[in-house]
PDB file of C-alpha atoms in Angstrom:
ATOM      1  CA  MET A   1      54.191  -5.238-208.703  1.00 46.00           C
ATOM      2  CA  LEU A   2      52.734  -2.443-206.637  1.00 42.00           C
ATOM      3  CA  ILE A   3      55.218  -0.850-204.194  1.00 43.00           C
ATOM      4  CA  ASN A   4      54.377   1.877-201.656  1.00 45.00           C
ATOM      5  CA  CYS A   5      56.962   4.649-201.728  1.00 44.00           C
ATOM      6  CA  PHE A   6      57.131   7.294-198.997  1.00 42.00           C
ATOM      7  CA  ILE A   7      58.585  10.720-199.580  1.00 42.00           C
ATOM      8  CA  THR A   8      59.352  13.066-196.690  1.00 43.00           C
ATOM      9  CA  LEU A   9      59.707  16.777-197.383  1.00 43.00           C
ATOM     10  CA  ALA A  10      61.214  19.330-194.992  1.00 43.00           C
ATOM     11  CA  MET A  11      59.342  22.578-195.043  1.00 43.00           C
ATOM     12  CA  LYS A  12      60.800  26.033-194.348  1.00 44.00           C
ATOM     13  CA  ASN A  13      58.680  26.435-191.240  1.00 44.00           C
ATOM     14  CA  GLU A  14      60.401  23.354-189.791  1.00 42.00           C
ATOM     15  CA  THR A  15      57.197  21.338-190.038  1.00 43.00           C
ATOM     16  CA  MET A  16      57.376  17.968-191.628  1.00 44.00           C
ATOM     17  CA  LEU A  17      54.966  16.923-194.342  1.00 42.00           C
ATOM     18  CA  LEU A  18      54.618  13.267-195.091  1.00 42.00           C
ATOM     19  CA  LEU A  19      53.327  12.363-198.480  1.00 41.00           C
ATOM     20  CA  HIS A  20      52.178   8.885-199.291  1.00 43.00           C
ATOM     21  CA  ILE A  21      52.402   8.050-202.993  1.00 41.00           C
ATOM     22  CA  SER A  22      51.417   4.770-204.581  1.00 42.00           C
ATOM     23  CA  LEU A  23      53.573   3.915-207.604  1.00 42.00           C
ATOM     24  CA  PHE A  24      53.844   1.062-209.968  1.00 44.00           C
ATOM     25  CA  CYS A  25      57.550   0.399-209.489  1.00 47.00           C
ATOM     26  CA  VAL A  26      59.724  -2.147-211.218  1.00 49.00           C
ATOM     27  CA  PRO A  27      61.976  -4.218-208.982  1.00 55.00           C
ATOM     28  CA  PRO A  28      65.716  -3.422-209.336  1.00 55.00           C
ATOM     29  CA  SER A  29      66.478  -6.948-210.594  1.00 55.00           C
ATOM     30  CA  VAL A  30      64.056  -6.528-213.502  1.00 49.00           C
ATOM     31  CA  ILE A  31      65.515  -3.123-214.383  1.00 48.00           C
ATOM     32  CA  SER A  32      69.018  -4.602-214.343  1.00 54.00           C
ATOM     33  CA  PHE A  33      67.922  -7.463-216.627  1.00 51.00           C
ATOM     34  CA  LYS A  34      66.346  -5.119-219.176  1.00 53.00           C
ATOM     35  CA  LEU A  35      69.350  -2.817-219.253  1.00 51.00           C
ATOM     36  CA  THR A  36      71.676  -5.782-219.775  1.00 57.00           C
ATOM     37  CA  THR A  37      69.497  -7.114-222.616  1.00 55.00           C
ATOM     38  CA  LEU A  38      69.435  -3.727-224.343  1.00 53.00           C
ATOM     39  CA  GLN A  39      73.187  -3.496-224.074  1.00 59.00           C
ATOM     40  CA  LYS A  40      73.614  -6.971-225.557  1.00 57.00           C
ATOM     41  CA  ASP A  41      71.229  -6.127-228.422  1.00 60.00           C
ATOM     42  CA  ALA A  42      73.199  -2.979-229.163  1.00 62.00           C
ATOM     43  CA  ASN A  43      76.462  -4.894-229.102  1.00 65.00           C
ATOM     44  CA  LEU A  44      75.035  -7.559-231.417  1.00 63.00           C
ATOM     45  CA  THR A  45      73.805  -4.965-233.894  1.00 72.00           C
ATOM     46  CA  SER A  46      77.173  -3.262-233.852  1.00 80.00           C
ATOM     47  CA  LEU A  47      78.914  -6.599-234.458  1.00 80.00           C
ATOM     48  CA  GLU A  48      76.626  -7.437-237.391  1.00 82.00           C
ATOM     49  CA  GLU A  49      77.325  -4.059-238.958  1.00 84.00           C
ATOM     50  CA  ARG A  50      81.060  -4.554-238.586  1.00 83.00           C
ATOM     51  CA  LEU A  51      80.846  -8.014-240.147  1.00 85.00           C
ATOM     52  CA  THR A  52      78.812  -6.662-243.057  1.00 86.00           C
ATOM     53  CA  ASN A  53      81.310  -3.877-243.655  1.00 85.00           C
ATOM     54  CA  LEU A  54      84.179  -6.350-243.439  1.00 85.00           C
ATOM     55  CA  GLU A  55      82.496  -8.676-245.957  1.00 87.00           C
ATOM     56  CA  GLN A  56      81.950  -5.814-248.408  1.00 87.00           C
ATOM     57  CA  THR A  57      85.573  -4.711-248.048  1.00 87.00           C
ATOM     58  CA  ILE A  58      86.824  -8.258-248.713  1.00 90.00           C
ATOM     59  CA  GLU A  59      84.612  -8.593-251.810  1.00 86.00           C
ATOM     60  CA  ARG A  60      85.904  -5.298-253.226  1.00 86.00           C
ATOM     61  CA  ARG A  61      89.518  -6.286-252.624  1.00 85.00           C
ATOM     62  CA  LEU A  62      88.994  -9.735-254.161  1.00 80.00           C
ATOM     63  CA  ALA A  63      87.465  -8.170-257.281  1.00 80.00           C
ATOM     64  CA  VAL A  64      90.484  -5.882-257.665  1.00 79.00           C
ATOM     65  CA  THR A  65      92.874  -8.793-257.064  1.00 80.00           C
ATOM     66  CA  GLU A  66      91.143 -10.984-259.678  1.00 75.00           C
ATOM     67  CA  ARG A  67      91.306  -8.197-262.247  1.00 76.00           C
ATOM     68  CA  VAL A  68      94.993  -7.504-261.596  1.00 75.00           C
ATOM     69  CA  ILE A  69      95.954 -11.199-261.725  1.00 75.00           C
ATOM     70  CA  GLY A  70      94.012 -11.687-264.952  1.00 68.00           C
ATOM     71  CA  GLN A  71      95.796  -8.752-266.547  1.00 70.00           C
ATOM     72  CA  LEU A  72      99.218  -9.962-265.377  1.00 70.00           C
ATOM     73  CA  LEU A  73      98.663 -13.509-266.675  1.00 66.00           C
ATOM     74  CA  THR A  74      97.338 -12.555-270.100  1.00 63.00           C
ATOM     75  CA  GLY A  75      98.772  -9.134-270.783  1.00 64.00           C
ATOM     76  CA  GLN A  76      95.254  -7.968-271.686  1.00 66.00           C
ATOM     77  CA  ALA A  77      93.914  -4.871-269.947  1.00 65.00           C
ATOM     78  CA  ASP A  78      90.313  -6.115-269.948  1.00 64.00           C
ATOM     79  CA  GLU A  79      90.912  -9.653-268.646  1.00 60.00           C
ATOM     80  CA  ASN A  80      89.681 -10.927-265.280  1.00 64.00           C
ATOM     81  CA  LEU A  81      90.672 -14.044-263.362  1.00 59.00           C
ATOM     82  CA  GLU A  82      87.036 -15.188-263.436  1.00 63.00           C
ATOM     83  CA  THR A  83      87.100 -15.393-267.264  1.00 63.00           C
ATOM     84  CA  LEU A  84      90.263 -17.508-267.457  1.00 60.00           C
ATOM     85  CA  ASP A  85      90.407 -21.247-267.930  1.00 58.00           C
ATOM     86  CA  VAL A  86      92.940 -22.161-265.257  1.00 54.00           C
ATOM     87  CA  LEU A  87      93.383 -25.656-266.731  1.00 53.00           C
ATOM     88  CA  SER A  88      94.365 -24.418-270.178  1.00 52.00           C
ATOM     89  CA  LEU A  89      98.118 -23.993-270.350  1.00 41.00           C
ATOM     90  CA  ARG A  90     100.168 -23.538-273.496  1.00 50.00           C
ATOM     91  CA  SER A  91     103.927 -23.377-273.100  1.00 47.00           C
ATOM     92  CA  GLY A  92     103.413 -22.457-269.469  1.00 51.00           C
ATOM     93  CA  VAL A  93     101.284 -19.409-270.292  1.00 52.00           C
ATOM     94  CA  LEU A  94      97.706 -19.253-269.074  1.00 51.00           C
ATOM     95  CA  VAL A  95      95.312 -18.923-272.013  1.00 51.00           C
ATOM     96  CA  PRO A  96      92.061 -16.976-271.523  1.00 52.00           C
ATOM     97  CA  ALA A  97      88.913 -18.966-272.187  1.00 56.00           C
ATOM     98  CA  PHE A  98      86.709 -17.702-275.004  1.00 64.00           C
ATOM     99  CA  SER A  99      83.867 -18.957-277.124  1.00 81.00           C
ATOM    100  CA  PRO A 100      85.040 -20.212-280.544  1.00 91.00           C
ATOM    101  CA  ILE A 101      83.873 -18.318-283.617  1.00 96.00           C
ATOM    102  CA  LEU A 102      83.368 -20.452-286.706  1.00 97.00           C
ATOM    103  CA  PHE A 103      80.864 -21.389-289.370  1.00 98.00           C
ATOM    104  CA  SER A 104      80.469 -23.794-292.262  1.00 97.00           C
ATOM    105  CA  ALA A 105      77.689 -23.129-294.759  1.00 97.00           C
ATOM    106  CA  TYR A 106      76.528 -24.736-297.998  1.00 95.00           C
ATOM    107  CA  LYS A 107      74.212 -23.981-300.892  1.00 94.00           C
ATOM    108  CA  SER A 108      71.203 -26.279-300.827  1.00 92.00           C
ATOM    109  CA  PHE A 109      69.906 -25.506-304.352  1.00 91.00           C
ATOM    110  CA  ASP A 110      71.191 -24.902-307.892  1.00 89.00           C
ATOM    111  CA  GLU A 111      71.222 -21.334-309.124  1.00 88.00           C
ATOM    112  CA  SER A 112      71.601 -20.144-312.721  1.00 85.00           C
ATOM    113  CA  GLY A 113      71.997 -16.783-314.412  1.00 85.00           C
ATOM    114  CA  ILE A 114      73.956 -15.198-311.553  1.00 85.00           C
ATOM    115  CA  SER A 115      75.227 -11.765-312.538  1.00 83.00           C
ATOM    116  CA  THR A 116      78.679 -10.348-311.842  1.00 88.00           C
ATOM    117  CA  LYS A 117      79.390  -9.051-308.337  1.00 90.00           C
ATOM    118  CA  VAL A 118      76.342 -10.787-306.940  1.00 92.00           C
ATOM    119  CA  THR A 119      76.775 -12.467-303.550  1.00 94.00           C
ATOM    120  CA  ILE A 120      76.556 -16.254-303.565  1.00 94.00           C
ATOM    121  CA  ARG A 121      74.098 -17.161-300.835  1.00 95.00           C
ATOM    122  CA  PHE A 122      74.958 -20.303-298.927  1.00 96.00           C
ATOM    123  CA  ASP A 123      71.571 -20.820-297.329  1.00 95.00           C
ATOM    124  CA  GLU A 124      72.201 -23.726-294.942  1.00 95.00           C
ATOM    125  CA  THR A 125      74.836 -24.382-292.291  1.00 96.00           C
ATOM    126  CA  TYR A 126      76.597 -27.394-290.855  1.00 95.00           C
ATOM    127  CA  ILE A 127      77.701 -25.340-287.865  1.00 97.00           C
ATOM    128  CA  ASN A 128      77.439 -21.660-286.958  1.00 97.00           C
ATOM    129  CA  LEU A 129      78.862 -20.993-283.494  1.00 95.00           C
ATOM    130  CA  GLY A 130      77.871 -17.532-282.363  1.00 92.00           C
ATOM    131  CA  ASP A 131      75.423 -17.097-285.285  1.00 95.00           C
ATOM    132  CA  HIS A 132      77.735 -14.608-286.980  1.00 97.00           C
ATOM    133  CA  TYR A 133      77.108 -16.072-290.441  1.00 98.00           C
ATOM    134  CA  HIS A 134      73.739 -15.044-291.906  1.00 98.00           C
ATOM    135  CA  THR A 135      72.050 -17.531-294.212  1.00 97.00           C
ATOM    136  CA  GLU A 136      69.496 -14.976-295.414  1.00 96.00           C
ATOM    137  CA  ASP A 137      72.119 -13.002-297.344  1.00 96.00           C
ATOM    138  CA  GLY A 138      75.289 -15.143-297.305  1.00 97.00           C
ATOM    139  CA  ILE A 139      77.303 -12.654-295.227  1.00 98.00           C
ATOM    140  CA  PHE A 140      79.563 -13.300-292.236  1.00 98.00           C
ATOM    141  CA  ILE A 141      79.970 -10.373-289.798  1.00 98.00           C
ATOM    142  CA  ALA A 142      83.182 -10.509-287.772  1.00 98.00           C
ATOM    143  CA  PRO A 143      82.374 -10.131-284.048  1.00 96.00           C
ATOM    144  CA  VAL A 144      85.996  -9.310-283.098  1.00 96.00           C
ATOM    145  CA  THR A 145      89.160  -8.089-284.766  1.00 97.00           C
ATOM    146  CA  GLY A 146      91.542 -10.943-285.475  1.00 96.00           C
ATOM    147  CA  VAL A 147      93.137 -13.391-287.879  1.00 98.00           C
ATOM    148  CA  TYR A 148      90.581 -15.531-289.715  1.00 98.00           C
ATOM    149  CA  MET A 149      90.789 -18.439-292.123  1.00 98.00           C
ATOM    150  CA  PHE A 150      88.217 -18.708-294.917  1.00 98.00           C
ATOM    151  CA  HIS A 151      87.643 -21.559-297.338  1.00 98.00           C
ATOM    152  CA  TRP A 152      85.171 -21.851-300.179  1.00 97.00           C
ATOM    153  CA  THR A 153      84.308 -24.407-302.846  1.00 94.00           C
ATOM    154  CA  ILE A 154      82.213 -23.644-305.937  1.00 91.00           C
ATOM    155  CA  ALA A 155      80.694 -26.418-308.018  1.00 88.00           C
ATOM    156  CA  THR A 156      79.695 -25.562-311.581  1.00 85.00           C
ATOM    157  CA  GLY A 157      79.059 -27.025-314.975  1.00 78.00           C
ATOM    158  CA  GLY A 158      78.966 -23.904-317.120  1.00 70.00           C
ATOM    159  CA  THR A 159      81.636 -21.583-318.465  1.00 75.00           C
ATOM    160  CA  GLY A 160      84.652 -20.533-316.446  1.00 79.00           C
ATOM    161  CA  PHE A 161      84.494 -17.588-314.052  1.00 85.00           C
ATOM    162  CA  THR A 162      86.144 -16.138-310.963  1.00 89.00           C
ATOM    163  CA  THR A 163      84.907 -16.051-307.376  1.00 92.00           C
ATOM    164  CA  GLN A 164      86.055 -13.335-304.982  1.00 95.00           C
ATOM    165  CA  LEU A 165      86.311 -13.172-301.215  1.00 97.00           C
ATOM    166  CA  MET A 166      85.028  -9.730-300.223  1.00 97.00           C
ATOM    167  CA  VAL A 167      85.861  -8.044-296.909  1.00 98.00           C
ATOM    168  CA  ALA A 168      84.245  -4.693-296.111  1.00 96.00           C
ATOM    169  CA  GLY A 169      83.584  -4.090-299.812  1.00 95.00           C
ATOM    170  CA  SER A 170      87.124  -4.868-301.008  1.00 96.00           C
ATOM    171  CA  VAL A 171      88.458  -7.924-302.833  1.00 96.00           C
ATOM    172  CA  ARG A 172      90.821  -9.778-300.481  1.00 96.00           C
ATOM    173  CA  ALA A 173      91.234 -13.049-302.396  1.00 96.00           C
ATOM    174  CA  SER A 174      89.986 -14.759-305.560  1.00 93.00           C
ATOM    175  CA  SER A 175      89.721 -18.185-307.150  1.00 91.00           C
ATOM    176  CA  LEU A 176      89.412 -19.199-310.791  1.00 87.00           C
ATOM    177  CA  VAL A 177      86.660 -21.635-311.638  1.00 81.00           C
ATOM    178  CA  PRO A 178      87.816 -22.907-315.055  1.00 78.00           C
ATOM    179  CA  TYR A 179      85.526 -24.176-317.761  1.00 71.00           C
ATOM    180  CA  PRO A 180      85.365 -27.839-316.832  1.00 61.00           C
ATOM    181  CA  GLY A 181      83.768 -29.251-319.952  1.00 62.00           C
ATOM    182  CA  GLY A 182      81.400 -30.939-317.535  1.00 65.00           C
ATOM    183  CA  ARG A 183      80.578 -30.768-313.846  1.00 74.00           C
ATOM    184  CA  ASP A 184      83.484 -29.870-311.594  1.00 76.00           C
ATOM    185  CA  SER A 185      84.426 -27.755-308.587  1.00 83.00           C
ATOM    186  CA  SER A 186      87.156 -25.343-307.557  1.00 87.00           C
ATOM    187  CA  SER A 187      88.306 -24.466-304.008  1.00 92.00           C
ATOM    188  CA  ALA A 188      90.384 -21.761-302.350  1.00 95.00           C
ATOM    189  CA  MET A 189      91.602 -20.980-298.847  1.00 97.00           C
ATOM    190  CA  VAL A 190      93.038 -17.790-297.359  1.00 97.00           C
ATOM    191  CA  ILE A 191      94.208 -16.530-293.935  1.00 98.00           C
ATOM    192  CA  ILE A 192      93.712 -12.793-293.463  1.00 98.00           C
ATOM    193  CA  SER A 193      93.187 -10.090-290.844  1.00 98.00           C
ATOM    194  CA  VAL A 194      89.630  -8.868-290.418  1.00 98.00           C
ATOM    195  CA  ASN A 195      88.369  -5.972-288.331  1.00 98.00           C
ATOM    196  CA  LYS A 196      85.422  -6.119-285.977  1.00 97.00           C
ATOM    197  CA  ASP A 197      82.052  -5.638-287.744  1.00 97.00           C
ATOM    198  CA  ASP A 198      83.577  -6.206-291.211  1.00 98.00           C
ATOM    199  CA  HIS A 199      81.222  -7.976-293.637  1.00 98.00           C
ATOM    200  CA  VAL A 200      82.693 -10.991-295.440  1.00 98.00           C
ATOM    201  CA  TRP A 201      81.114 -12.764-298.410  1.00 98.00           C
ATOM    202  CA  ILE A 202      81.781 -14.635-301.673  1.00 97.00           C
ATOM    203  CA  GLN A 203      80.733 -13.093-304.965  1.00 95.00           C
ATOM    204  CA  ILE A 204      80.927 -14.024-308.633  1.00 90.00           C
ATOM    205  CA  TYR A 205      82.906 -12.043-311.163  1.00 87.00           C
ATOM    206  CA  GLY A 206      81.296 -12.890-314.480  1.00 79.00           C
ATOM    207  CA  SER A 207      77.860 -12.807-316.064  1.00 76.00           C
ATOM    208  CA  LEU A 208      75.088 -15.403-316.219  1.00 75.00           C
ATOM    209  CA  LYS A 209      76.973 -18.063-314.260  1.00 82.00           C
ATOM    210  CA  HIS A 210      75.710 -21.313-312.785  1.00 81.00           C
ATOM    211  CA  VAL A 211      76.450 -22.574-309.276  1.00 87.00           C
ATOM    212  CA  TYR A 212      75.460 -26.037-308.121  1.00 86.00           C
ATOM    213  CA  GLY A 213      73.963 -26.707-304.734  1.00 86.00           C
ATOM    214  CA  GLY A 214      72.382 -29.658-303.049  1.00 81.00           C
ATOM    215  CA  SER A 215      71.835 -31.649-299.914  1.00 72.00           C
ATOM    216  CA  ILE A 216      74.469 -33.714-298.123  1.00 68.00           C
ATOM    217  CA  SER A 217      73.237 -36.942-299.734  1.00 57.00           C
ATOM    218  CA  TYR A 218      75.522 -38.991-301.989  1.00 55.00           C
ATOM    219  CA  GLY A 219      75.902 -37.835-305.576  1.00 63.00           C
ATOM    220  CA  LYS A 220      75.007 -34.195-304.952  1.00 71.00           C
ATOM    221  CA  TYR A 221      77.279 -31.328-305.975  1.00 80.00           C
ATOM    222  CA  GLN A 222      77.895 -28.934-303.144  1.00 87.00           C
ATOM    223  CA  SER A 223      79.176 -25.378-302.982  1.00 93.00           C
ATOM    224  CA  THR A 224      80.411 -24.399-299.511  1.00 95.00           C
ATOM    225  CA  PHE A 225      81.774 -21.427-297.568  1.00 97.00           C
ATOM    226  CA  SER A 226      83.508 -21.734-294.184  1.00 98.00           C
ATOM    227  CA  GLY A 227      85.395 -19.495-291.778  1.00 98.00           C
ATOM    228  CA  ILE A 228      87.031 -19.630-288.350  1.00 98.00           C
ATOM    229  CA  LEU A 229      88.716 -17.180-286.000  1.00 97.00           C
ATOM    230  CA  LEU A 230      92.306 -18.296-285.414  1.00 96.00           C
ATOM    231  CA  GLN A 231      93.411 -15.536-283.053  1.00 94.00           C
ATOM    232  CA  LYS A 232      92.103 -12.293-281.643  1.00 93.00           C
ATOM    233  CA  THR A 233      94.302  -9.244-282.208  1.00 90.00           C
TER     234      THR A 233
END
C-alpha cells in the first residue's frame, strides 16, 4: 500500500519548508501482526530447546538410576538394570540374565596310533552355545572366569591307558581307561575353577593308543567331551 507522508521542517530563518515524500509504508496492523508472529516463533523455539534439554537430563538420570539399581540388586559393579531378567527370582534375589555357556562334542571317526600327550580331537558337536569349543583342534576356551563342569567318555578296544583333563597346560583331572579285553568305554566327570581365556582339552597319556569314534547311529562306539559353566566368579 502506497501512503503519502508529509514532513514539515522549521528552518532557522523562520521560513517553513514543506517536503512531500512518497513512501511505501506498511499499515500499523500489519506491523503489529508480524511482530506478534516473530515473538511467538521465538517463544516456540525457546520452548522446544527447553524440552530437548529436559529430555536429555531425564535420559541421563534414568541411565544412572538403572546402573545403581542393577548394582544394588546383584552386588556386581558392572551390572545394569537393562541386563537383568526381572522375572527370574531365586530365593527372593534377582538373578542377572546371561547367555549360557556349554558344549557337547563327539569324535566322529576312529583314530589309532595316538601318541602320549596328544590332544584328542572331538570333531563334531551336539551343541556349542557361544562357539567356545573348537572342533578343529579339540580345545575349549573359557570366555569367563567361573566354576565349570567337564565330562568325557573314551571308547577303546586296545590296551589300557590314561586320559587327562588339561587346563592352561596343567593336568587338572585324569581317568584310567583299563584294558577291556574287548571294546569298552570309560568316563569321568570333574567340577573345577577355570580362569578366563584358559584352554581346556583332553589328552592321552600313553603311546600308540586307539580311540573309537562314530556317528550317533545305533551300534556305534562314541567318545565324547562336554562342558558347562555352572557359575561365574
